[in-house]
Amino acid sequence: MQRSRPAPPSLPSRPTRTDARRNYDSLVAAADELFGERGTDVPLDDVVRRAGLGSGTLYRHFSSRDALMAAVFWGRIEALCKEADRLLLADSPVEGIVTWLRSLIGLTMRRGLAAALAADNKDGGSELFRYCRQALDTAATPLLRRAKEDGAFHPDLEVSDLITFTHAIAVAAERAPDSEEHADRLLRMLLDGLRTRDKPTARL
Amino acid sequence: MQRSRPAPPSLPSRPTRTDARRNYDSLVAAADELFGERGTDVPLDDVVRRAGLGSGTLYRHFSSRDALMAAVFWGRIEALCKEADRLLLADSPVEGIVTWLRSLIGLTMRRGLAAALAADNKDGGSELFRYCRQALDTAATPLLRRAKEDGAFHPDLEVSDLITFTHAIAVAAERAPDSEEHADRLLRMLLDGLRTRDKPTARL
DNA sequence: ACCTGAACACCGTTCAAGT
DNA sequence: ACCTGAACACCGTTCAAGT
């Protein structure tokens, strides 16, 4: 049950040499800051400049913008996957997965992460993002299965589709002033159905 | 009831001079082809080259890539808006809007249009895309209102959210081999709820 | 008025020289 | 081993010269 999760295919590992590791960390820290301030499409040159390094150093450690993004976000994604494991022990299967979906939205909303992960669907997406998606899918699978076994979710629902919808919520709520509440409202509607339940009083 | 829909704020109008109009049309045609073949992020230089023109001509007619995309897609979006008007006369309010949502997915799936419209949420989005979104919102509003009056949709549901979810479906189904069916399945689940209905047999 | 294409700017990426 | 920064490539955008 404690099987370790493998690292992404090409996630650059932290170097061992002291100066190299310091540079690596500076780059990740600078990128984290700038991604937050100005979005994940900030010029890499600015990341390099804030880290006080040469541009070649960035490419030594990160083969692409995606690799840098993965290094910045991977820690948080991993934490989210661990949370999924913990939530398997929740009293209510439904509460377990809903709590997790809220956490997912909390991570992806802002920062443009949701849009990046959602857009990654297309074949052109990078290997690293596909790996992030897959890690989230894998983590959520037992949560969803448990909820299905409880009869609480549509049997045809696939994890990847559930997460895709969740990304849509994050993207949509991102612009709203009360993004938290807006996201919650959308999540509730998504789970309960945009159509009202068939009640005796409603026709059809 | 026949109120005319205003043109987008900066949608470039077709020039009157014969040679200019021919160039304009060549650019739109070339862009339409290349967007279909290689995605909407194809280099503008290639569009210019296929049209057999100078690069300055493109910028004379289209102030940005978005303006070009708008010119390419605006006709189809307008047609979709008109379809919404027609569907207001459908026998069943629910069928009316569901049919329209299917058409919307049909337009946005492939071509990366769904991703572009969805990503446009963020403030950085262009004025033209915001206009496209708004045109779709405006067209769908009476359809949704009618369905709500019929008691078929959640009263809290906003048009923009419904369309956002629909974009998510288009993005998600785009990669699937059987995209049409996949999209249909997701749409059905979205409307009916990802959670199963509360049945006497299911607990909670 | 409109068109052309060379020139410019921006940014990602590489690589020779240096530590 | 790793770092630097100049050099290169790509692509969007402008503009002087031409019709």
Coordinates of C-alpha atoms in Angstrom, one line a residue, chain A:
Chain A
M1 CA 0.0 0.0 0.0
Q2 CA 3.0 2.2 0.5
R3 CA 4.3 1.7 -3.1
S4 CA 6.5 4.6 -4.0
R5 CA 5.5 6.8 -6.9
P6 CA 8.1 7.0 -9.7
A7 CA 9.6 10.3 -10.6
P8 CA 8.6 11.8 -14.0
P9 CA 10.4 10.5 -17.0
S10 CA 12.7 13.6 -17.5
L11 CA 12.1 15.5 -14.4
P12 CA 15.5 17.1 -13.8
S13 CA 17.0 15.9 -10.6
R14 CA 18.7 18.3 -8.2
P15 CA 22.4 18.3 -8.8
T16 CA 24.8 17.2 -6.2
R17 CA 27.6 19.7 -6.6
T18 CA 27.1 22.6 -4.2
D19 CA 27.3 25.5 -6.7
A20 CA 25.1 23.7 -9.3
R21 CA 22.5 22.9 -6.7
R22 CA 22.4 26.5 -5.6
N23 CA 21.9 27.6 -9.1
Y24 CA 19.2 25.0 -9.7
D25 CA 17.4 26.2 -6.6
S26 CA 17.7 29.8 -7.6
L27 CA 16.2 29.1 -10.9
V28 CA 13.2 27.2 -9.4
A29 CA 12.7 29.9 -6.8
A30 CA 12.9 32.7 -9.4
A31 CA 10.5 30.9 -11.7
D32 CA 8.1 30.2 -8.9
E33 CA 8.0 33.9 -8.1
L34 CA 7.7 35.1 -11.6
F35 CA 5.1 32.5 -12.6
G36 CA 3.0 33.8 -9.7
E37 CA 3.6 37.4 -10.5
R38 CA 3.3 37.4 -14.3
G39 CA 2.0 34.0 -15.3
T40 CA 3.8 30.9 -16.6
D41 CA 4.5 32.4 -19.9
V42 CA 7.0 34.9 -18.5
P43 CA 10.1 35.2 -20.7
L44 CA 12.7 32.7 -19.6
D45 CA 15.3 35.4 -19.9
D46 CA 13.6 37.2 -17.0
V47 CA 13.8 34.1 -14.9
V48 CA 17.5 33.8 -15.7
R49 CA 18.0 37.5 -14.8
R50 CA 16.2 37.3 -11.5
A51 CA 18.2 34.2 -10.6
G52 CA 21.4 36.2 -11.5
L53 CA 22.7 33.6 -13.8
G54 CA 23.6 33.0 -17.5
S55 CA 20.9 31.7 -19.8
G56 CA 22.9 28.6 -20.7
T57 CA 22.6 27.5 -17.0
L58 CA 18.9 27.3 -17.3
Y59 CA 19.1 25.0 -20.3
R60 CA 21.6 22.8 -18.6
H61 CA 19.1 22.1 -15.8
F62 CA 15.8 22.4 -17.7
S63 CA 15.5 21.2 -21.2
S64 CA 12.4 23.2 -21.8
R65 CA 9.9 25.6 -20.2
D66 CA 7.8 22.6 -19.4
A67 CA 10.6 21.0 -17.5
L68 CA 11.0 24.2 -15.4
M69 CA 7.3 24.3 -14.8
A70 CA 7.3 20.7 -13.8
A71 CA 10.1 21.3 -11.3
V72 CA 8.2 24.2 -9.9
F73 CA 4.9 22.4 -9.6
W74 CA 5.9 18.8 -9.1
G75 CA 6.3 19.1 -5.4
R76 CA 2.8 20.4 -5.0
I77 CA 1.3 17.8 -7.3
E78 CA 3.1 15.0 -5.4
A79 CA 1.7 16.3 -2.1
L80 CA -1.8 16.2 -3.7
C81 CA -1.2 12.6 -4.7
K82 CA -0.3 11.8 -1.1
E83 CA -3.4 13.5 0.1
A84 CA -5.4 11.2 -2.1
D85 CA -3.9 8.2 -0.4
R86 CA -4.9 9.6 3.0
L87 CA -8.4 10.5 1.9
L88 CA -9.0 6.8 1.0
L89 CA -9.5 6.4 4.7
A90 CA -12.1 9.1 5.0
D91 CA -15.4 8.0 6.5
S92 CA -17.5 8.9 3.5
P93 CA -16.2 7.9 0.0
V94 CA -18.0 10.9 -1.5
E95 CA -16.6 13.3 0.9
G96 CA -13.2 11.9 0.3
I97 CA -13.1 12.6 -3.4
V98 CA -14.9 15.9 -3.2
T99 CA -12.4 17.1 -0.7
W100 CA -9.6 16.0 -3.0
L101 CA -11.2 17.8 -6.0
R102 CA -11.4 21.0 -3.9
S103 CA -7.7 20.7 -3.2
L104 CA -7.0 20.1 -6.8
I105 CA -8.8 23.3 -7.7
G106 CA -7.0 25.1 -5.0
L107 CA -3.7 24.2 -6.6
T108 CA -4.5 24.7 -10.2
M109 CA -6.6 27.9 -9.9
R110 CA -4.5 30.9 -10.4
R111 CA -1.0 30.4 -11.8
G112 CA -2.4 29.3 -15.1
L113 CA -1.7 25.7 -14.1
A114 CA -5.3 24.5 -14.9
A115 CA -5.1 26.0 -18.3
A116 CA -1.7 24.5 -18.9
L117 CA -2.8 21.1 -17.8
A118 CA -6.1 21.3 -19.7
A119 CA -4.5 22.5 -22.9
D120 CA -2.0 19.7 -22.6
N121 CA -4.6 17.3 -23.8
K122 CA -3.7 17.8 -27.3
D123 CA -1.0 15.6 -28.7
G124 CA 1.5 18.4 -28.8
G125 CA 1.6 18.4 -25.1
S126 CA 4.9 17.8 -23.4
E127 CA 5.8 14.5 -21.9
L128 CA 6.2 16.1 -18.5
F129 CA 2.7 17.6 -18.4
R130 CA 1.3 14.3 -19.6
Y131 CA 3.1 12.7 -16.6
C132 CA 1.6 15.2 -14.2
R133 CA -1.8 14.5 -15.6
Q134 CA -1.2 10.8 -15.2
A135 CA 0.0 11.1 -11.7
L136 CA -3.2 12.9 -10.8
D137 CA -5.2 10.4 -12.6
T138 CA -3.5 7.5 -10.8
A139 CA -3.9 9.1 -7.5
A140 CA -7.6 9.8 -8.0
T141 CA -8.5 6.4 -9.4
P142 CA -8.9 4.5 -6.2
L143 CA -10.8 7.5 -4.7
L144 CA -13.3 7.4 -7.5
R145 CA -13.5 3.6 -7.5
R146 CA -14.4 3.7 -3.8
A147 CA -17.1 6.3 -4.5
K148 CA -18.4 4.3 -7.3
E149 CA -18.6 1.1 -5.3
D150 CA -20.6 3.2 -2.9
G151 CA -23.0 3.8 -5.7
A152 CA -22.4 7.6 -5.6
F153 CA -20.9 8.2 -9.0
H154 CA -21.9 7.4 -12.5
P155 CA -20.3 4.1 -13.5
D156 CA -19.3 5.5 -16.9
L157 CA -17.4 8.3 -15.5
E158 CA -13.6 8.2 -16.2
V159 CA -11.1 9.8 -13.9
S160 CA -9.5 11.8 -16.7
D161 CA -12.9 13.3 -17.6
L162 CA -13.7 14.2 -14.0
I163 CA -10.3 16.0 -13.7
T164 CA -10.9 17.7 -17.0
F165 CA -14.1 19.1 -15.8
T166 CA -12.4 20.2 -12.6
H167 CA -9.8 22.1 -14.6
A168 CA -12.6 23.8 -16.5
I169 CA -14.0 24.9 -13.1
A170 CA -10.6 26.3 -12.1
V171 CA -10.2 28.2 -15.4
A172 CA -13.7 29.6 -15.2
A173 CA -13.5 30.6 -11.5
E174 CA -10.1 32.1 -11.9
R175 CA -11.4 35.3 -13.3
A176 CA -14.3 35.7 -10.8
P177 CA -13.7 38.1 -7.8
D178 CA -15.0 35.4 -5.4
S179 CA -13.2 32.6 -7.0
E180 CA -13.3 30.2 -4.1
E181 CA -17.1 30.4 -3.7
H182 CA -17.6 30.4 -7.5
A183 CA -15.5 27.3 -7.8
D184 CA -17.5 25.6 -5.0
R185 CA -20.8 26.4 -6.6
L186 CA -19.7 25.0 -10.0
L187 CA -18.3 21.9 -8.4
R188 CA -21.6 21.3 -6.6
M189 CA -23.5 21.7 -9.8
L190 CA -21.2 19.6 -11.8
L191 CA -21.6 16.7 -9.3
D192 CA -25.3 17.0 -8.8
G193 CA -26.1 17.8 -12.5
L194 CA -26.8 21.0 -14.3
R195 CA -30.3 19.7 -14.9
T196 CA -32.6 19.6 -12.0
R197 CA -33.5 16.2 -10.7
D198 CA -36.7 14.7 -12.1
K199 CA -39.2 15.6 -9.5
P200 CA -42.8 14.6 -9.6
T201 CA -43.7 18.3 -10.1
A202 CA -41.4 18.8 -13.1
R203 CA -42.7 17.7 -16.4
L204 CA -40.8 15.2 -18.6

